[in-house]
Structures are given as structure tokens and as C-alpha cells.
Amino acid sequence: MKKVFGTILTAVMLIAALSACGGGKDGSGGGQASSSPSSSGQASGSPSSGGQADEQKKFAIVFKNAGNPYGEKEMEGYKNAIEELGYEVILKAPDQPTAEAQISMIDELISQKVNALAIVGNDPDALQPALEKAMNAGIKVLSLDSAVNAQSRMLHINQADPERIGRTLVQGMVEMIGGSGEIAILSATSQATNQNLWIEWMKKELEDPKYADVKLVKVAYGDDLRDKSVSETEALLKSYPNLKGIISPTTVGIAAAGKVLTDKGLKGKVQLTGLGLPSEMAEYIESGVCQWMYLWNPLDVGYLSGYAADALVNGTITGAIGDKFTAGKLGEKEVIADGDGTQVMLGDPFKFDASNIAEWKDVY
């Protein structure tokens, strides 16, 4: 009898020991999340989660197109946030900046049963059927940077107030050209919601009588492709020989325009400003081809989106006005109105010029 009892006791102790060695709940910070779509680690349940075993949560982000330095930074920021939270992250970007390419990726992510999908939209409306399908499948959908329409997402993450961006870019350009002359805008794609909204505010700013001597001659589209942006810049210079300035509210476009103006020796003759990456624009700011430009930190845009996605998945927020959540190192954020939908605002655009570009060019 003692032998039997001893055997049972040994078995119980062995089971207890094995249980003590089990992994903790996913998100505790003890494990390393994977950025590989093929990795689908398991997470153990805990009393705080009802004791139910769960597959590891998967958070995806889809940018406009591959090979875009700005997009790479946004995805890196998103990845950093999701890995801090201890979840699996999936990064995707199509070869071309089209809605069709993104739709294919959305369908793939629905099949992978991701928990959240953050998207930088190539078109505000064309993605709606695919994103509605994702939400109907229980996926929390949010957009960042370039918004999809309010029916296609639960929340939008905005870099900065669109009005402030548009008006600031015009004010900066007008100061550069001395208050008069022809200017042009070199945008991304014609369907990019963020670009179009900024351009609307640029045009509203130009309606002020104090800009009577400033003429917007053209809005060109480089589709966020370097070679096309170069060609569009060259076409602007050829079509408008008296052009005094170019505003490019896209990091690909402003860098392309900076190269063209440098190669053609047009420093001081054609002014340049817009939204650019410090690492790409440093040489043009230091040379004087671009006196100053603006941007926010794309790493922070992605990072904020990651924490917002987590808050949606965990039910901390629903995307309603007044909802609040803590976004890691960025602190507490609040959901505010955005037309028919809602948004979270990162902050104001930051001015980069010769006085500070050296300290920022190695950051991003």
C-alpha cells in the first residue's frame, strides 16, 4: 500500500513541477515576437484571461508599396509596438501603390485570421468591400497616415492636423519666394487621401488676399515612385520656366525634386519645401537647395497605430469619440472626431532646417 501511495505522490509532484515550467501569458514581455507571417506561436491561458488557451494574437500592417523609406519606418514603428506587447506582427507592402494589390493582401490576411489590420490606404473607397469583409470576420481594422473611408475602419491614426500641414507648407513656400511668383505641387498618387486633404488646405490658404501675387500653376503626381517623381519635376521645370517654387508633401517626391534641382544647378532659383525624411533631405538642406521642410516621426505614427490596434483588440477602446488608451512611450491618447469617423492625432509637424538637420539625419 505504501508503495502504491508513494508512486501516486511521485506522479503528482512530477505533474506540479511540469506545470510550474509552463510559459506565461502572451504579452508579458518574456518572449520575442516574430515578424514572419509563417510563425504562429501558441500562448498559454492564465487566470486573468479566464484560463482559456489562445493562439498568439497576430497584428498586421499593410503599407502603400514596397521600397518606400517612409513606409519602412512606419512599419518598423508598428513592429516595435507589437513586439513590446509580445504579439506576432505581419508586415506587408505591395510592389505597386494600387488598391488592387492591397485588396489581395487583405484577403490573404483574412485567411490568416489576424486579430488586427492596420492599413495605409492607396484609395479611400476602393478598399471598402475587402475591409468590411475583414471586420465582419472579427478583425479590428484601422487606417494610418492615408485614411480609408469611415465605413472601412474603426479608427484612423493621423500624423498631424491636416489644416495645419496644408497652411504651414504654403506659408513656408511663400516666405521662401518672397511673396510672389508661380508655384507647383508635386504629390503622391491622385487617390491618396492624406495628400489630397493637405492640398485642399493649401488651396484654401492661397485664397487669402495676401497671396494675390502667388499663383499655383500645377498639381503633379509622382505616385510615390522615385523615377516618376523625377520625371514630373523635370516636366514642371520645362512647362513653367518662371516657376519659383515646388511644394512636395511626400517624402519620395521632395527627395526626387531635391536631386533634380541640384543636378540642374537651380539652387536659389527654384525653392523647395514639403514633407521629407531628414536622412534623405539632409544633403539638400545643408546645400541650401531646400531651406527647410517638415515632417513628424513616421516611427511614432506606426508605433501609435500598434498600440491603438492592441486597444481595439483588447476592448480598451471601440473607436468612439472620447475613448482613451495608453500608447506605450507616447503616453495617453484620446479618440476624437474625424468627419464621419474618428481618429487619434499624433501631433504637430516639425520644422527641419540647417540649424537642426545634423542631429536628426541619423535618427530617421
Phi, psi and omega in degrees: 000316179299323181295318179296314180300318179297321179296316179297316181298319178298319180295318179298316180295323179295317179297318180298320180295317179297322180295322181294335181274357184294157180287154177279182181292140178301138180100000181283351179092359184274341183247165179259124179282155181253143176264004181272127180301335184278347181273127181222068184298158179259147176238140181278152176282167178217164180305324182292339181254017177088001177074017181261130178292140186228149168288150180299136181294142181240127182241124183247152172225138178238116178269178184295311183200157181284157176078012180262114184302321178297314180297323179297323179289320178297316180293325177297318178297319178297315180299318180300317181295313183294323178290326174300322181281347175088019182255174177272138181240141179237121182253128180221147176201127181286165179293324181241146182280069181237155177293322182300318180293322179290324179300318178300319179290323178298315179301320179295320181289329174298317179297328179281355178056051176291156179276327181217149179225117175254132185225138171261101193290137173273348178204135184289333187245327186297336182276352188304310180303317182292319181287326175295322176299319179296315181294323178295337178274004178093007180276133177279118185250131173221153175249160176218154175066280178254110191285151164263167184294163188298334180283347185262359184205166179265339187195150174238141177255114185257140181290315183197168180299118182305323179296316180298321180296307183300312182293321181297319181296319178294314181301318179295316180295316181298322176297319181296320185269003176078020172091000179205154177127176181271137177229160178225162177242131175249104185261187176271246177266157181290345180261357184292114186296320181294315179301314182296322179292317177299319180296322177302317180288329174298314181295322178295320178297320181290346177287344178298133181306335181292348177256025184301332182264008178252129183238122174276113187265337186194143167247112181256158183233119179263001177057023181058028175247132186301308184297318180292324178295323175297313180298319180293323177296314179299322179294321178297316181295324179285318183286331183232081184298341180261012182301132182251346181196151177233129173254123179235101182277040179213135185296326178291316183294316184292325178291321178295316179295322178299320179294316181297314181296325178292311182297328182268003178065038184259017176306127179084341180268321175235118183277157183219132171210176181152213181244117185220160174278129180307320181296328181271334186260354184305314183297327181281329176286318179294329179276343181094359177298322174239113183292320175197160177211180187228161170182173168246181179270110180298334175300320180288327177299313179294319181298313178299321179296322179297316180289327176294320178298318179297318180296324177291316182296319183276355178081010176297323175227162175244354184097009181275151178303132180097346176300143179228149176207162178262124183257063177053230183293345181275352177080197184284137178233151181237142178279130180234173182290151178209079184062238178279350183241203179227163183208166170237131184262131178286305181167189182278154175293153183247140182269127176249127178217190184298338183281340184227356186296327182299323183280345183255338188294338178264000181272312178196000000 
